[in-house]
Every structure is written in C-alpha cells, then in structure tokens.
XYZ file of C-alpha atoms in Angstrom:
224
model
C 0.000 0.000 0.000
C 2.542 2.866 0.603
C 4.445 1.842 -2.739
C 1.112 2.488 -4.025
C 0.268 5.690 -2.375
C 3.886 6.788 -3.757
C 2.920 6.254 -6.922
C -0.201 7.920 -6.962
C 1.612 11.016 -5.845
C 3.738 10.743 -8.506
C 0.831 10.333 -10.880
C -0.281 13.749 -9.971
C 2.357 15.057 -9.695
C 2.939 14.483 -13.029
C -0.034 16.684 -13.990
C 1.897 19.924 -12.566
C 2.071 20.691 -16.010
C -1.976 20.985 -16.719
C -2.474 22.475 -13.208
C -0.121 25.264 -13.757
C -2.038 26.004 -16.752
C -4.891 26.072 -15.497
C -3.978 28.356 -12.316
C -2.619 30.871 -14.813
C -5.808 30.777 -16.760
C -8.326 31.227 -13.724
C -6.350 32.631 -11.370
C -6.461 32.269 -7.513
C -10.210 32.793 -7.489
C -13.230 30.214 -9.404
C -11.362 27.227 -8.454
C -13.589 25.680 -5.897
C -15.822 22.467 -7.480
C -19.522 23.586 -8.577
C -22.361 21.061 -8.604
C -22.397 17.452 -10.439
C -18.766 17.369 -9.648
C -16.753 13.918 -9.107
C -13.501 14.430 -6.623
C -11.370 11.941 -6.038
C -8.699 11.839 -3.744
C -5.880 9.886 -1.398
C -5.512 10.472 2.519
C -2.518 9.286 4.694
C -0.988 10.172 7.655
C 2.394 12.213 7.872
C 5.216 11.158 10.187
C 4.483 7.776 11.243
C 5.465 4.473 10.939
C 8.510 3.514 8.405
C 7.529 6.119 5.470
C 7.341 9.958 5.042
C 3.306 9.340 4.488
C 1.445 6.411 5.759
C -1.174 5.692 3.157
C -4.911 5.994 4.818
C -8.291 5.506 1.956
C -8.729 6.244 -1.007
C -12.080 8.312 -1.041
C -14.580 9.416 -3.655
C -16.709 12.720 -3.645
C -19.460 14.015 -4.878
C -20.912 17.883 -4.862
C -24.808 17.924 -4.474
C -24.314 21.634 -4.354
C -22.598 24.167 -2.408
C -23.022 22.724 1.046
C -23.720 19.148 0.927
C -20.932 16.547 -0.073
C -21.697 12.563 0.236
C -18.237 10.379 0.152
C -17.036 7.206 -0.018
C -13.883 5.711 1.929
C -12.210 2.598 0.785
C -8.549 1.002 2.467
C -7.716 -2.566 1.779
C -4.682 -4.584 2.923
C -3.234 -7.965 1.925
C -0.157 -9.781 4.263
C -0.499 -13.072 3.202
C 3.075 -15.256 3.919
C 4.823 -18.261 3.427
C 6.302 -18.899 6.935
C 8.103 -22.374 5.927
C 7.332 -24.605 2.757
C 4.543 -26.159 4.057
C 2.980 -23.795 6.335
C 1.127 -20.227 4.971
C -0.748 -17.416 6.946
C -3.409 -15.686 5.540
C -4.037 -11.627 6.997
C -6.489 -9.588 4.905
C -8.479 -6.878 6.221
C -11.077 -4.214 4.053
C -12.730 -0.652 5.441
C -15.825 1.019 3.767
C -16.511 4.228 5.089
C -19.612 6.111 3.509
C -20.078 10.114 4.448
C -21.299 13.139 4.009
C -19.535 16.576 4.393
C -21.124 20.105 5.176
C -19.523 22.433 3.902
C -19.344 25.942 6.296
C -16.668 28.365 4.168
C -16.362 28.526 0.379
C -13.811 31.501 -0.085
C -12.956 31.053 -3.670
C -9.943 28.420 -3.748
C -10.389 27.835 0.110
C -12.979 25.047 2.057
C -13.662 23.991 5.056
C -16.099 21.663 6.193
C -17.311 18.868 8.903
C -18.163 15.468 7.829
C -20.036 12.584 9.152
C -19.055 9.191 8.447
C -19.664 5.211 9.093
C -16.785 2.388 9.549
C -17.711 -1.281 8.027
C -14.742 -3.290 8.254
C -13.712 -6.759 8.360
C -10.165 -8.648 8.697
C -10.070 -12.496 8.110
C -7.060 -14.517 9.370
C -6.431 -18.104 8.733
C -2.942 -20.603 9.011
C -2.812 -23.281 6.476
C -0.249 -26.120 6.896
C -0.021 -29.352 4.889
C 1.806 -31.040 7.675
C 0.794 -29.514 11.039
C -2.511 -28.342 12.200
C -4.888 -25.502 10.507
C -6.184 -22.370 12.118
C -9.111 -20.249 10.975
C -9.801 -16.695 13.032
C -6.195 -16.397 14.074
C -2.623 -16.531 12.242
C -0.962 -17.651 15.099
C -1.129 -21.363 15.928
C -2.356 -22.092 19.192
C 0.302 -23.874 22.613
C -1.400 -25.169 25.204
C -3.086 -22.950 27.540
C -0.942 -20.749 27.162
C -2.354 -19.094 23.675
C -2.414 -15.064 23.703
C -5.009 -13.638 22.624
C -2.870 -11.699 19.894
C -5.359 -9.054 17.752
C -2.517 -7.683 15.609
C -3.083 -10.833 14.234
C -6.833 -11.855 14.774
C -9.888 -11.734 12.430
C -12.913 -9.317 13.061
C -16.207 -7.145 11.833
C -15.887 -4.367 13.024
C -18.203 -0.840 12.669
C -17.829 2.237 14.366
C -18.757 5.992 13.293
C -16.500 9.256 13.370
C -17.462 12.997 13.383
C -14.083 15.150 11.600
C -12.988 19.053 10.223
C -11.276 19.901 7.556
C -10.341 22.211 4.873
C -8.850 22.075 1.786
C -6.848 24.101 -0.972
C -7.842 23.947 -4.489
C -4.687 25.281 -7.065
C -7.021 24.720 -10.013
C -10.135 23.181 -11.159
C -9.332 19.861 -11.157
C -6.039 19.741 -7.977
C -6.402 20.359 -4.710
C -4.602 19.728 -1.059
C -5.988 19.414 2.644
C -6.135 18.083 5.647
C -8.534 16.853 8.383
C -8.964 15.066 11.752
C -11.524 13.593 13.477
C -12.695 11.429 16.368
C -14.330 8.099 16.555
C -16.006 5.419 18.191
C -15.050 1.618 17.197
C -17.022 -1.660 18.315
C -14.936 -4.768 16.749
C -15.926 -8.522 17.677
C -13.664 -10.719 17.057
C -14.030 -14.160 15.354
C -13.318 -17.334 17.505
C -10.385 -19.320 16.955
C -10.983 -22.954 15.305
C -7.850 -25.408 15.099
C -8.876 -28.427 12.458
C -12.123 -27.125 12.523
C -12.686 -27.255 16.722
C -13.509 -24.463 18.451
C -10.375 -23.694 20.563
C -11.022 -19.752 21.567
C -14.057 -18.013 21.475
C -13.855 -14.778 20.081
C -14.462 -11.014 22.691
C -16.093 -7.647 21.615
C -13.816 -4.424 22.545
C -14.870 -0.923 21.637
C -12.649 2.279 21.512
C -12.461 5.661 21.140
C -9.601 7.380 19.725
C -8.630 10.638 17.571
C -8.933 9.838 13.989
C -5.767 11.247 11.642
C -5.720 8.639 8.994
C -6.719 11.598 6.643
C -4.265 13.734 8.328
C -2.909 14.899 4.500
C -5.269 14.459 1.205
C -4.217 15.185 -2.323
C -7.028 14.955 -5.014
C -8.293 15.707 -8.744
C -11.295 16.315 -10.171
C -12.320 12.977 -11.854
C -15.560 14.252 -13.522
C-alpha cells in the first residue's frame, strides 16, 4: 500500500504541467468544485510508521451543491506469507466508510467543512499447513493454555462511526490539497479461533475511542 500511495503522488504530480495552466488561466479565485462534480482523492498520515506518508483511503466525492458533499472511503490490505514450505498465513483486512460533508466556508480556492461518516470493516485470518494443524480466526497457531489472545493478528467485523474538520486548498479546477482530523467510536468482535475445525477460543467484543488522523494529508483531482 505505501508503494502504491507513492505512486499515486507521482501520478499527480505528473499533472503539474496541466495544473499550472490552469492556475494561470483562472487565477487564484473560481477554483472551488460547482455542482455534479466527481472528486477523487488519497488520505494518509504524515510522520508515522517507516515512510514519510502512511497511506490511509482512497475516497470518492461528490458535490450535491454548495453545502452538501456525500463520500465514499475505501482502504484494503493484503499480508499473506509463506512462513516455511509447508505452512502459509493468511491476513487480509477491508474498510468502507460512507459520508457526508457540510460544507461551512467557500472563499474562492479555500474550504472547510465537517463530515459525518460510518466504519464497516472486516479482517479475516487463517494458518494453512499441509503437515501440522490448521487455524481459521487467528494466524498464530495455538500452545497449550498458554495461547495469547494476539489481535494484531486476529480476524474481526468491526463498525464504528467518526465525526471530523477539515479544509482544503484547491490550485485549479481539477487539484487540490488538505487536511482533516476527526474522532471516533469503534465496536470490533472478534471471530473465535478454530484449530482443524474445533472451536479452541471463542472470540471477545472491545470498543474504543480514539482521535482519527488517517486523513491527516489528502491530495485529489477532479475525476468528472
């Protein structure tokens, strides 16, 4: 995912050339998106983890009119590993995350808004092995009594809501930069642990709260 966030910045990036035109053509004011427009854009997070920019959703917007914005979140991962030749752990996890935005200040280039928006999520986890024992809910294979209950590495459903600002920058009709944060509330259950089909574990429900930054930094077009 953050090879692939990369590249999208270089993709646009590699528009500078339209978007300069444009700017010089409209100017710093009649930039902001009218009506019937399609935004899309890409969120991450600056400053954490491994990378410059830890990639967060790729969303999709659309402009009822001046005020009211519906969007759709989507972030997807895939860790799926060959631990020895006959043994292979499965970790794949998905996030929808529908919205709306109301927009408060439209200043020419300049936005700002608050948004609304749902979590529906879900992360399945499984061990295969051609020689040992299976797991299904869990990558790790269970010892004894003495199995953790390990959720870095545990399958769930989870769904949660999250209330966020933000405001954003738009260079010319179709580029634009921002930021936004928000807060949210998380409820994930999850799934019981089964070795060789038996239930071994049974699965626990844990809901959070936290401050939301995954969209700390977006970069987007106009796609429509």
């Amino acid at each position: 995912m953050k090879k692939l966030f990369l590249f999208s910045i270089v993709l646009l990036l590699s528009l500078s050339p339209l978007i300069g035109q444009e700017v010089g053509e409209e100017g710093s004011t009649g930039n902001s998106p009218e009506s019937g427009d399609v935004l899309i854009e890409i969120t991450g997070t600056p400053f954490t983890g491994g990378s410059l920019l830890n990639f967060g959703s790729f969303r999709g917007r659309y402009f009822i009119n001046d005020k009211i914005v519906p969007r759709l979140g989507f972030t997807m991962n895939i860790d799926n590993r060959q631990v020895t030749p006959d043994v292979v752990t499965n970790l794949s996890q998905y996030a929808v995350m529908p919205g709306v935005e109301y927009h408060l200040t439209n200043e020419g280039s300049f936005r700002s808004y608050v948004a609304l928006d749902l979590t529906i999520g879900q992360r399945f986890a499984s061990r295969e092995s051609l020689s040992g024992s299976s797991v299904d809910g869990s990558t790790d294979i269970p010892n004894g009594n003495n199995f953790a209950f390990n959720t870095t590495r545990r399958g769930f459903f989870q769904f949660g809501v999250g209330v966020s600002v933000g405001a954003e920058y738009h260079f010319g009709s179709r580029f634009y930069v921002g930021t936004e944060i928000g807060l949210g509330i998380l409820s994930t259950k999850f799934k019981d642990v089964r070795v060789d089909g038996e239930l071994y574990q049974v699965g626990t429900v844990a809901t959070t709260g936290s401050l939301n930054t995954i969209n700390t930094f977006k970069i987007g077009f106009k796609l429509l």
